[in-house]
JSON list of C-alpha atoms in Angstrom, two decimals:
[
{"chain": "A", "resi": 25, "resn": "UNK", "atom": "CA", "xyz": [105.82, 19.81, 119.51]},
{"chain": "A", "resi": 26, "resn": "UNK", "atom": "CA", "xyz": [108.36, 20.10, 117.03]},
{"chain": "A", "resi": 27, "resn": "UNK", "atom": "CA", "xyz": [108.75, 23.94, 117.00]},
{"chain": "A", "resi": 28, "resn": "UNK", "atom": "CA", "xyz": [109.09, 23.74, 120.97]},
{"chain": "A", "resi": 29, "resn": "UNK", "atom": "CA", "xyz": [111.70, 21.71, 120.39]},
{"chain": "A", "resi": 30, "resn": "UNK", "atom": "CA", "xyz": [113.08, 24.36, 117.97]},
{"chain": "A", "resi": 31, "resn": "UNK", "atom": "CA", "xyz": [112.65, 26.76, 120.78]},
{"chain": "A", "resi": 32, "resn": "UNK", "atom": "CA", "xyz": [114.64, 25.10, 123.08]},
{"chain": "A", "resi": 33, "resn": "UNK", "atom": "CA", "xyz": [117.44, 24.06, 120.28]},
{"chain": "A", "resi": 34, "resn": "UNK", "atom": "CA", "xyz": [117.55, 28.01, 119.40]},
{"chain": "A", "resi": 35, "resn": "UNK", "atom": "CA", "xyz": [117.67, 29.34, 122.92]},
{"chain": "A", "resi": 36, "resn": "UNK", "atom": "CA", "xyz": [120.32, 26.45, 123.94]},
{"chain": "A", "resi": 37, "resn": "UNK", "atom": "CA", "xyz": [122.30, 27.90, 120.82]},
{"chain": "A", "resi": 38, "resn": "UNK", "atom": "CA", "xyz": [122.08, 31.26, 121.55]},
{"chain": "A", "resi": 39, "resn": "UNK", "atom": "CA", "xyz": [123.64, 30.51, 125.29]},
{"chain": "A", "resi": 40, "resn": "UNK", "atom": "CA", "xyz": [126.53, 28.91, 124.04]},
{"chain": "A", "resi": 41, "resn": "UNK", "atom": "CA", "xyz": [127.34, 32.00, 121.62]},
{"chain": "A", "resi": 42, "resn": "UNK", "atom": "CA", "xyz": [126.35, 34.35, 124.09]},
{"chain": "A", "resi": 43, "resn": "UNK", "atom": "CA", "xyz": [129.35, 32.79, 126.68]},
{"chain": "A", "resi": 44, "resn": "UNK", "atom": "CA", "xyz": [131.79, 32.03, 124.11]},
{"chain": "A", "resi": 45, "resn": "UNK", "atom": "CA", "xyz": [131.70, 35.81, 123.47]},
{"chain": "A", "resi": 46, "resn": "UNK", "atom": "CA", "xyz": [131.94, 36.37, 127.08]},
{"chain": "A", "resi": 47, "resn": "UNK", "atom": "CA", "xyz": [135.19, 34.09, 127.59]},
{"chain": "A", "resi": 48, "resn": "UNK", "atom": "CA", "xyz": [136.89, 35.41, 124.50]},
{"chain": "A", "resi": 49, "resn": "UNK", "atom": "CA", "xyz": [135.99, 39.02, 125.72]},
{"chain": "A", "resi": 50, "resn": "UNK", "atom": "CA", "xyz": [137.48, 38.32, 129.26]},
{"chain": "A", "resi": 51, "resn": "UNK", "atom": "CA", "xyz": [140.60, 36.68, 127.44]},
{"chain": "A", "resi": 52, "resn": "UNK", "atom": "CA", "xyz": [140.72, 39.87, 124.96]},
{"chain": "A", "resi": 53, "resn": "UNK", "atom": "CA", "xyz": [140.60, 42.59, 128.17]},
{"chain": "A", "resi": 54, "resn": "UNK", "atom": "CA", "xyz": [143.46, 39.79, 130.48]},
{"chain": "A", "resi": 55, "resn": "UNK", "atom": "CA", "xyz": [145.99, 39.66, 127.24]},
{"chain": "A", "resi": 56, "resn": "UNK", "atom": "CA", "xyz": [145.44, 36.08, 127.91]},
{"chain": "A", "resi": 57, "resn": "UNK", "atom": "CA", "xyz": [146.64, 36.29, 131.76]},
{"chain": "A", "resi": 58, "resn": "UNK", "atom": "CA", "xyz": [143.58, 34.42, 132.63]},
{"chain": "A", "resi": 59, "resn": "UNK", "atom": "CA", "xyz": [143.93, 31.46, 130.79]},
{"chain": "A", "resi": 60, "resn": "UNK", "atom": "CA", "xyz": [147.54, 31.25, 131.56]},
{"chain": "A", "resi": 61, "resn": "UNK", "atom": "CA", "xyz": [146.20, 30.11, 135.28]},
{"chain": "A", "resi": 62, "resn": "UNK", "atom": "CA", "xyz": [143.70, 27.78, 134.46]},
{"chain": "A", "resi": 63, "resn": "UNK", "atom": "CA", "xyz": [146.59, 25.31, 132.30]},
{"chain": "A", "resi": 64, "resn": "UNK", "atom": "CA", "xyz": [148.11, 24.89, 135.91]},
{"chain": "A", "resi": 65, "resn": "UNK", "atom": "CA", "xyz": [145.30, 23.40, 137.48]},
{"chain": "A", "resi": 66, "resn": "UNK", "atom": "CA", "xyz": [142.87, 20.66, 135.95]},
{"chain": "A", "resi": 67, "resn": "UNK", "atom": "CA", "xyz": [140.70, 20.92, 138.63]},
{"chain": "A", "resi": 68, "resn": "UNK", "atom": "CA", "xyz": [140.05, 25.01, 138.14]},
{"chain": "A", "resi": 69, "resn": "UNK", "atom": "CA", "xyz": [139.12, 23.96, 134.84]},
{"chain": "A", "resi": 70, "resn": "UNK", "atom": "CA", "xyz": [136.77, 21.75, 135.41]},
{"chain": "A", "resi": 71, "resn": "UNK", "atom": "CA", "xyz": [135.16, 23.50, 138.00]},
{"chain": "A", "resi": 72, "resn": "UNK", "atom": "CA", "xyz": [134.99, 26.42, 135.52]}
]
């Protein structure tokens, strides 16, 4: 039971790394274009 949980505390982990590399990719390749946009607009945020 407990190294299920592990599992799922690992894999969980591992997604948010995985996208925060993605985001800070995509604001690396825009020159921070991107996120320029999305400080307009709370609800493109949110929805993001």
């Amino acid at each position: 039971m407990i190294i299920e949980t592990l599992k799922h505390a690992l894999m969980i982990t591992g997604f948010v790394f995985v996208m925060m590399l993605v985001i800070e990719y995509i604001n690396v390749q825009t020159k921070g274009s991107w996120q320029n946009s999305l400080k307009k607009s709370r609800w493109i945020q949110y929805g993001l």
